[in-house]
């Protein structure tokens, strides 16, 4: 495509701003936005993303335009219940009033920081994170997204210990930047980028003995181990919950071999699993914790690495050693995170997530018992729930069926064998029961079709 003229570019920008600033779109404008979206993704983003979206919606007519609480609406005004929750972002729902108000107030003051003067909200948010995180976690490094937080955690572990190697887990997911991807345990994401960052050894998730054995072998062969990185509950890996002894044993193993326990709470943190952090289910305090997704209150993109003071010495020597994050910890994102934390605490979101999660799980387990040929397992904590199907095709089909009933769910990326439910904690029981009814109707239909197919 050839570069367009200044006038053409101004005209396009003005047209787009007209849509953004319009309180109400005409039918012609709605149709044009849909058509433009298909064309823009095909020619200027990635056409394959449309195919991914189509796998759920069957056509390209659903273009997201508005949201609130536990729903979003398309350009035509159709309303969808959000059981995907942005893969964990919308714990507080869409546009929580307290978070929006704080961000708007900060926007009216100043939006980004100068990079040179002291920006107070970065300090206030870091202090608040020290207040709410387990044990003696104290210092924060604020960034833009979860993979960046994990990148910083792995770099800090090498800096603080002077050691090199890491133990991570099969099916673990820590992001797609090179260091974080090296820690991740899913071949689909890793293979295109080999060689990755050296020094990672993967072991089965939930097997603490395998972690200790890997550390012992590395040390025996002359290597040094900087840390173990793990999710309290695997999200992208399929909502896998470890044995109760697992995280406490990892804490003991890391202490024994003088390496750091890094816990990736990007998806499990901030109340999603029914406790403020996933590790709280097992009473474990890591050396480093990473946060993201729901940290921004469902309004702003922000993530954090929080570490114990004892591992922070290198940062005091050179505070720019980890990396330079131009937008990390900016005032708007910090305002959103502070307001989000306030709402989570004041509304007791972890308890709400537990109660609504228990309600979901009770009924899903009853459905699983009635249709074990289709739904082979249900597992989760709080509002991080996985439904495992007998085949990928069954999960894929149910997701499409639910979308026709105006319900959005999510598979683990590139695979629908496990369908994830990560709804906002503000979802009403009436909405939950509608979702459960639709899930049962869909699974009953699949079971009936499966029986007919097997008998023929």
Coordinates of C-alpha atoms in Angstrom, one line a residue:
X1 CA 0.0 0.0 0.0
X2 CA 1.3 3.4 -0.9
X3 CA 1.5 6.2 1.7
X4 CA -1.6 8.4 1.7
X5 CA -1.7 12.2 1.6
X6 CA -1.9 14.3 4.7
X7 CA -5.4 15.3 3.8
X8 CA -6.6 11.7 3.4
X9 CA -5.0 10.8 6.7
X10 CA -6.7 13.7 8.5
X11 CA -10.1 12.8 6.9
X12 CA -9.8 9.1 8.1
X13 CA -8.8 10.2 11.7
X14 CA -11.7 12.6 11.8
X15 CA -14.1 9.9 10.7
X16 CA -12.9 7.5 13.4
X17 CA -13.1 10.2 16.1
X18 CA -16.6 11.0 15.0
X19 CA -17.6 7.4 15.8
X20 CA -15.7 7.5 19.1
X21 CA -17.2 10.8 20.2
X22 CA -20.8 10.1 19.0
X23 CA -23.3 9.4 21.7
X24 CA -25.5 7.4 19.3
X25 CA -24.6 5.9 16.0
X26 CA -27.0 5.7 13.0
X27 CA -27.8 2.4 11.4
X28 CA -25.6 3.3 8.4
X29 CA -22.7 4.1 10.8
X30 CA -23.1 0.8 12.6
X31 CA -23.0 -1.2 9.4
X32 CA -20.0 0.8 8.2
X33 CA -18.1 0.1 11.4
X34 CA -18.7 -3.6 11.0
X35 CA -17.6 -3.6 7.3
X36 CA -14.6 -1.4 8.1
X37 CA -13.6 -3.7 11.0
X38 CA -13.5 -6.8 8.7
X39 CA -11.5 -4.8 6.0
X40 CA -9.1 -3.3 8.6
X41 CA -8.3 -6.6 10.3
X42 CA -7.9 -8.3 6.9
X43 CA -5.5 -5.7 5.5
X44 CA -3.9 -3.8 8.4
X45 CA -3.9 -6.2 11.4
X46 CA -4.0 -10.0 10.8
X47 CA -6.7 -11.7 8.8
X48 CA -6.2 -14.9 10.8
X49 CA -7.6 -13.1 13.8
X50 CA -10.9 -12.9 12.1
X51 CA -10.9 -16.6 11.5
X52 CA -10.3 -17.1 15.2
X53 CA -13.2 -14.8 16.1
X54 CA -15.4 -16.5 13.5
X55 CA -14.8 -19.9 15.2
X56 CA -17.0 -18.6 18.0
X57 CA -19.5 -16.3 16.3
X58 CA -19.9 -18.0 12.9
X59 CA -19.8 -14.6 11.2
X60 CA -18.2 -11.2 11.4
X61 CA -21.2 -9.2 12.5
X62 CA -20.3 -9.0 16.2
X63 CA -18.2 -6.0 16.7
X64 CA -17.7 -5.0 20.3
X65 CA -18.7 -1.4 21.1
X66 CA -20.0 -0.9 24.7
X67 CA -19.7 -2.7 28.0
X68 CA -20.7 -2.5 31.7
X69 CA -20.8 -4.8 34.7
X70 CA -20.9 -8.4 33.4
X71 CA -22.0 -7.7 29.8
X72 CA -20.8 -6.1 26.6
X73 CA -22.8 -5.0 23.6
X74 CA -22.0 -5.0 19.9
X75 CA -22.6 -2.1 17.4
X76 CA -26.2 -3.3 16.9
X77 CA -27.0 -3.2 20.6
X78 CA -27.1 -6.9 21.1
X79 CA -26.0 -7.8 24.7
X80 CA -23.7 -10.7 25.6
X81 CA -22.9 -12.1 29.0
X82 CA -19.2 -12.2 29.5
X83 CA -18.0 -15.5 31.0
X84 CA -14.5 -15.1 29.5
X85 CA -13.8 -11.9 31.5
X86 CA -10.8 -10.9 29.2
X87 CA -9.0 -14.1 30.4
X88 CA -9.1 -12.7 34.0
X89 CA -9.0 -8.9 33.4
X90 CA -12.6 -8.1 34.3
X91 CA -12.8 -9.4 37.9
X92 CA -14.5 -6.2 38.9
X93 CA -16.6 -6.2 35.8
X94 CA -16.6 -3.8 32.8
X95 CA -16.0 -0.1 33.7
X96 CA -16.4 -0.4 37.4
X97 CA -17.7 3.2 38.4
X98 CA -15.0 3.6 41.1
X99 CA -12.2 2.8 38.8
X100 CA -13.5 4.9 35.9
X101 CA -14.0 7.8 38.3
X102 CA -10.4 7.6 39.6
X103 CA -8.9 7.4 36.1
X104 CA -11.1 10.3 34.9
X105 CA -10.0 12.4 37.9
X106 CA -6.3 11.7 37.2
X107 CA -6.8 12.4 33.4
X108 CA -8.1 15.8 34.3
X109 CA -4.9 16.5 36.3
X110 CA -2.1 14.9 34.1
X111 CA -1.9 11.6 32.2
X112 CA 1.7 10.5 31.8
X113 CA 4.7 11.2 34.0
X114 CA 7.7 13.3 33.0
X115 CA 10.2 10.4 33.4
X116 CA 12.4 12.7 35.5
X117 CA 10.3 14.1 38.4
X118 CA 8.9 11.9 41.2
X119 CA 5.5 10.6 40.3
X120 CA 3.5 10.1 43.5
X121 CA 1.0 7.5 42.3
X122 CA 3.8 5.0 41.5
X123 CA 4.9 5.2 45.1
X124 CA 1.4 5.0 46.5
X125 CA 0.5 1.9 44.5
X126 CA 3.7 0.2 45.4
X127 CA 3.0 0.9 49.1
X128 CA -0.5 -0.5 48.7
X129 CA 0.8 -3.6 47.0
X130 CA 3.2 -4.1 50.0
X131 CA 0.1 -3.8 52.3
X132 CA -2.0 -6.5 50.5
X133 CA 0.5 -9.1 49.3
X134 CA 1.5 -12.0 51.6
X135 CA 4.3 -12.0 54.1
X136 CA 7.2 -9.6 53.7
X137 CA 6.9 -8.8 50.0
X138 CA 7.7 -5.1 49.8
X139 CA 9.3 -3.6 46.7
X140 CA 7.3 -3.2 43.4
X141 CA 8.4 -2.8 39.8
X142 CA 5.5 -1.6 37.7
X143 CA 5.1 -2.5 34.1
X144 CA 2.5 -2.8 31.3
X145 CA 1.5 -6.4 31.1
X146 CA 2.0 -9.9 32.7
X147 CA 4.7 -11.2 30.4
X148 CA 6.8 -8.0 31.2
X149 CA 6.3 -8.6 34.9
X150 CA 7.5 -12.2 34.6
X151 CA 10.4 -11.0 32.5
X152 CA 11.4 -8.6 35.3
X153 CA 11.0 -11.4 37.9
X154 CA 13.3 -13.7 36.1
X155 CA 15.9 -11.0 35.5
X156 CA 15.7 -10.0 39.2
X157 CA 16.3 -13.6 40.3
X158 CA 19.5 -13.8 38.3
X159 CA 20.6 -10.4 39.6
X160 CA 19.8 -11.1 43.2
X161 CA 21.3 -14.6 43.4
X162 CA 24.1 -14.4 40.9
X163 CA 22.8 -17.8 39.6
X164 CA 21.6 -18.8 36.2
X165 CA 19.2 -21.7 35.7
X166 CA 15.4 -21.9 36.3
X167 CA 12.9 -24.7 36.9
X168 CA 9.5 -24.2 35.3
X169 CA 6.6 -26.5 34.5
X170 CA 5.1 -28.4 31.6
X171 CA 1.9 -26.6 30.4
X172 CA 2.9 -23.5 32.4
X173 CA 2.3 -20.2 30.7
X174 CA 4.2 -17.0 31.7
X175 CA 3.9 -14.9 28.5
X176 CA 5.4 -14.5 25.1
X177 CA 8.4 -12.2 25.4
X178 CA 11.6 -14.3 25.0
X179 CA 12.5 -14.8 28.7
X180 CA 8.9 -15.4 29.8
X181 CA 8.4 -17.7 26.8
X182 CA 11.5 -19.7 27.7
X183 CA 9.8 -20.3 31.0
X184 CA 6.5 -21.3 29.4
X185 CA 5.9 -25.0 28.9
X186 CA 3.7 -25.2 25.8
X187 CA 5.4 -26.3 22.5
X188 CA 2.9 -24.5 20.3
X189 CA 4.2 -21.2 21.5
X190 CA 7.9 -22.1 21.9
X191 CA 8.8 -24.0 18.7
X192 CA 8.7 -21.1 16.2
X193 CA 11.3 -19.1 18.3
X194 CA 14.0 -21.6 19.0
X195 CA 16.6 -21.2 20.3
X196 CA 15.1 -19.5 23.3
X197 CA 16.9 -18.1 26.4
X198 CA 19.0 -21.0 27.7
X199 CA 18.9 -22.2 31.3
X200 CA 15.3 -23.5 31.7
X201 CA 14.4 -27.0 32.7
X202 CA 10.8 -28.1 32.6
X203 CA 9.2 -30.6 34.9
X204 CA 5.6 -31.9 35.4
X205 CA 3.3 -29.5 37.1
X206 CA 2.3 -30.5 40.6
X207 CA 5.3 -32.8 41.2
X208 CA 7.5 -31.2 43.8
X209 CA 9.9 -34.2 43.8
X210 CA 10.6 -33.6 40.1
X211 CA 11.5 -30.0 40.9
X212 CA 14.0 -31.1 43.6
X213 CA 15.4 -33.7 41.4
X214 CA 16.0 -31.2 38.6
X215 CA 17.7 -28.8 40.9
X216 CA 19.9 -31.5 42.3
X217 CA 21.0 -32.7 38.9
X218 CA 21.8 -29.2 37.7
X219 CA 23.9 -28.5 40.8
X220 CA 25.6 -31.9 40.4
X221 CA 26.6 -31.1 36.9
X222 CA 28.1 -27.7 37.8
X223 CA 25.1 -25.5 37.1
X224 CA 23.5 -22.9 39.5
X225 CA 19.8 -22.4 40.0
X226 CA 18.4 -19.0 40.4
X227 CA 14.7 -19.9 40.9
X228 CA 11.6 -21.9 40.4
X229 CA 8.7 -20.2 38.5
X230 CA 5.2 -21.5 38.9
X231 CA 1.5 -20.6 38.6
X232 CA -0.5 -21.4 41.8
X233 CA -3.2 -22.8 39.4
X234 CA -2.4 -23.2 35.8
X235 CA -4.7 -21.1 33.6
X236 CA -3.7 -21.4 30.0
X237 CA -2.5 -24.9 30.7
X238 CA -6.1 -26.1 31.4
X239 CA -7.1 -24.9 34.9
X240 CA -4.9 -27.4 36.6
X241 CA -4.9 -27.4 40.4
X242 CA -1.9 -28.8 42.2
X243 CA -1.9 -31.1 45.2
X244 CA -2.2 -29.3 48.5
X245 CA 1.4 -30.2 49.5
X246 CA 2.9 -28.8 46.2
X247 CA 3.4 -25.1 46.9
X248 CA 4.5 -25.6 50.5
X249 CA 7.0 -28.2 49.3
X250 CA 8.3 -25.8 46.6
X251 CA 8.9 -23.2 49.4
X252 CA 10.9 -25.7 51.4
X253 CA 12.9 -26.8 48.3
X254 CA 13.8 -23.2 47.3
X255 CA 14.9 -22.5 50.9
X256 CA 17.0 -25.7 51.0
X257 CA 18.8 -25.0 47.7
X258 CA 18.9 -21.2 48.1
X259 CA 17.0 -20.3 45.0
X260 CA 14.0 -18.0 44.6
X261 CA 10.3 -19.1 44.5
X262 CA 8.7 -17.0 41.8
X263 CA 4.9 -17.2 41.8
X264 CA 3.0 -16.0 38.7
X265 CA -0.3 -14.6 39.9
X266 CA -1.1 -12.7 36.7
X267 CA -4.3 -14.6 36.3
X268 CA -4.9 -15.9 39.8
X269 CA -4.2 -12.8 41.8
X270 CA -6.5 -10.0 43.1
X271 CA -9.3 -12.3 44.4
X272 CA -10.0 -14.4 41.3
X273 CA -9.7 -17.8 43.0
X274 CA -11.6 -17.0 46.2
X275 CA -8.7 -15.7 48.1
X276 CA -6.8 -12.4 47.5
X277 CA -3.9 -14.4 45.9
X278 CA -3.7 -18.0 44.7
X279 CA -0.9 -18.8 47.1
X280 CA -3.2 -17.8 50.0
X281 CA -5.0 -21.2 49.6
X282 CA -1.8 -22.9 50.8
X283 CA -0.3 -20.2 53.1
X284 CA 2.8 -19.8 51.0
X285 CA 4.9 -16.6 50.7
X286 CA 7.0 -16.4 47.6
X287 CA 10.2 -14.5 47.1
X288 CA 8.8 -12.8 44.0
X289 CA 5.1 -12.4 42.9
X290 CA 3.9 -11.2 39.6
X291 CA 0.5 -9.5 39.0
X292 CA -1.4 -8.3 36.0
X293 CA -4.8 -8.6 34.3
X294 CA -7.3 -7.7 37.1
X295 CA -4.7 -5.4 38.7
X296 CA -5.9 -2.5 36.5
X297 CA -9.4 -2.8 37.8
X298 CA -10.7 -3.9 34.4
X299 CA -10.1 -0.4 33.0
X300 CA -6.3 0.2 32.7
X301 CA -3.4 -2.1 31.5
X302 CA -0.9 -2.5 34.3
X303 CA 1.2 -5.3 35.8
X304 CA 3.7 -5.5 38.7
X305 CA 6.5 -7.6 40.1
X306 CA 6.6 -7.5 43.9
X307 CA 9.7 -8.8 45.7
X308 CA 11.1 -9.2 49.2
X309 CA 13.4 -6.5 50.4
X310 CA 16.3 -9.0 50.8
X311 CA 16.5 -9.5 47.0
X312 CA 16.4 -5.8 46.1
X313 CA 20.0 -4.7 46.8
X314 CA 21.0 -4.7 43.1
X315 CA 18.1 -2.4 42.3
X316 CA 19.4 0.1 44.9
X317 CA 22.8 0.0 43.2
X318 CA 21.3 0.8 39.8
X319 CA 17.5 1.3 39.7
X320 CA 17.5 1.1 35.9
X321 CA 19.3 -2.3 35.7
X322 CA 16.2 -4.4 35.1
X323 CA 14.9 -2.4 32.1
X324 CA 13.4 0.8 31.1
X325 CA 9.6 0.9 31.0
X326 CA 8.5 4.3 29.5
X327 CA 4.9 3.8 30.3
X328 CA 5.2 1.4 33.3
X329 CA 3.6 2.8 36.4
X330 CA 2.1 5.8 34.6
X331 CA -0.4 7.9 36.6
X332 CA -3.5 6.8 34.7
X333 CA -2.8 3.1 35.2
X334 CA -1.7 3.6 38.8
X335 CA -5.0 5.5 39.5
X336 CA -6.9 2.6 38.0
X337 CA -5.0 0.0 40.0
X338 CA -5.4 1.9 43.3
X339 CA -9.1 2.3 42.7
X340 CA -9.4 -1.4 41.7
X341 CA -7.6 -2.6 44.8
X342 CA -9.9 -0.3 46.9
X343 CA -13.0 -1.8 45.3
X344 CA -11.7 -5.4 45.7
X345 CA -11.1 -4.8 49.4
X346 CA -14.3 -2.8 50.2
X347 CA -16.6 -5.1 48.3
X348 CA -14.8 -8.3 49.6
X349 CA -14.4 -9.6 46.0
X350 CA -12.4 -12.7 47.0
X351 CA -15.4 -13.9 49.2
X352 CA -17.9 -13.1 46.4
X353 CA -15.7 -15.0 43.9
X354 CA -15.6 -18.0 46.3
X355 CA -19.4 -18.0 46.8
X356 CA -20.3 -17.5 43.2
X357 CA -17.6 -20.0 42.2
X358 CA -19.0 -22.6 44.6
X359 CA -22.4 -22.0 43.0
X360 CA -21.0 -22.6 39.5
X361 CA -19.1 -25.6 40.5
X362 CA -22.0 -27.3 42.3
X363 CA -24.2 -27.2 39.3
X364 CA -21.4 -27.9 36.8
X365 CA -20.5 -31.0 38.7
X366 CA -24.1 -32.2 38.6
X367 CA -24.1 -31.6 34.9
X368 CA -20.9 -33.6 34.6
X369 CA -22.4 -36.5 36.4
X370 CA -25.3 -36.6 34.1
X371 CA -23.3 -36.3 30.9
X372 CA -19.8 -37.8 31.6
X373 CA -19.6 -38.9 27.9
X374 CA -19.3 -35.2 27.0
X375 CA -18.1 -33.4 30.0
X376 CA -15.3 -35.5 31.6
X377 CA -14.2 -33.1 34.4
X378 CA -14.9 -29.8 36.1
X379 CA -12.3 -28.1 38.2
X380 CA -11.4 -24.8 39.6
X381 CA -11.3 -22.4 42.6
X382 CA -13.4 -19.3 42.9
X383 CA -14.2 -17.8 39.5
X384 CA -11.4 -19.6 37.7
X385 CA -13.2 -22.7 36.4
X386 CA -12.4 -25.2 33.7
X387 CA -14.8 -27.6 32.0
X388 CA -12.9 -30.5 30.3
X389 CA -14.5 -32.2 27.3
X390 CA -14.0 -35.6 25.9
X391 CA -12.7 -34.1 22.7
X392 CA -11.6 -30.7 21.4
X393 CA -14.5 -30.7 18.9
X394 CA -17.1 -31.0 21.7
X395 CA -15.7 -28.0 23.6
X396 CA -15.5 -26.0 20.4
X397 CA -19.1 -26.8 19.5
X398 CA -20.4 -25.9 22.9
X399 CA -18.6 -22.5 22.8
X400 CA -20.3 -21.8 19.5
X401 CA -23.7 -22.9 20.8
X402 CA -23.3 -20.6 23.9
X403 CA -22.4 -17.7 21.7
X404 CA -25.6 -18.0 19.8
X405 CA -27.3 -17.7 23.2
X406 CA -25.3 -14.5 23.8
X407 CA -22.8 -16.0 26.2
X408 CA -19.0 -15.6 25.7
X409 CA -16.7 -18.3 27.1
X410 CA -13.1 -19.1 26.3
X411 CA -11.1 -22.2 25.5
X412 CA -7.5 -22.4 26.5
X413 CA -5.8 -20.6 23.6
X414 CA -5.6 -22.8 20.5
X415 CA -7.5 -25.6 22.2
X416 CA -11.2 -26.0 23.3
X417 CA -10.8 -29.3 25.1
X418 CA -10.9 -27.2 28.3
X419 CA -13.3 -24.3 28.3
X420 CA -12.5 -21.6 30.7
X421 CA -15.1 -19.7 32.7
X422 CA -13.7 -16.5 34.2
X423 CA -16.7 -14.3 34.7
X424 CA -16.7 -11.0 36.6
X425 CA -17.4 -11.2 40.3
X426 CA -20.2 -8.7 39.7
X427 CA -22.2 -11.2 37.6
X428 CA -25.6 -11.7 39.1
X429 CA -27.0 -15.1 40.2
X430 CA -29.7 -14.6 37.6
X431 CA -27.0 -14.3 34.9
X432 CA -25.1 -17.3 36.4
X433 CA -28.2 -19.5 36.4
X434 CA -29.0 -18.5 32.8
X435 CA -25.4 -19.5 31.8
X436 CA -25.7 -22.8 33.6
X437 CA -29.0 -23.6 32.0
X438 CA -27.6 -22.9 28.5
X439 CA -24.5 -25.0 29.3
X440 CA -26.7 -27.9 30.4
X441 CA -28.9 -27.6 27.3
X442 CA -25.9 -27.5 25.0
X443 CA -24.2 -30.5 26.7
X444 CA -27.4 -32.5 26.7
X445 CA -27.7 -31.9 22.9
X446 CA -24.1 -32.9 22.3
X447 CA -24.6 -36.1 24.4
X448 CA -27.7 -37.0 22.4
X449 CA -25.9 -36.4 19.1
X450 CA -22.9 -38.4 20.3
X451 CA -25.2 -41.4 21.3
X452 CA -26.9 -41.4 17.9
X453 CA -23.5 -41.2 16.1
X454 CA -22.1 -44.1 18.1
X455 CA -25.2 -46.3 17.6
X456 CA -25.2 -45.8 13.8

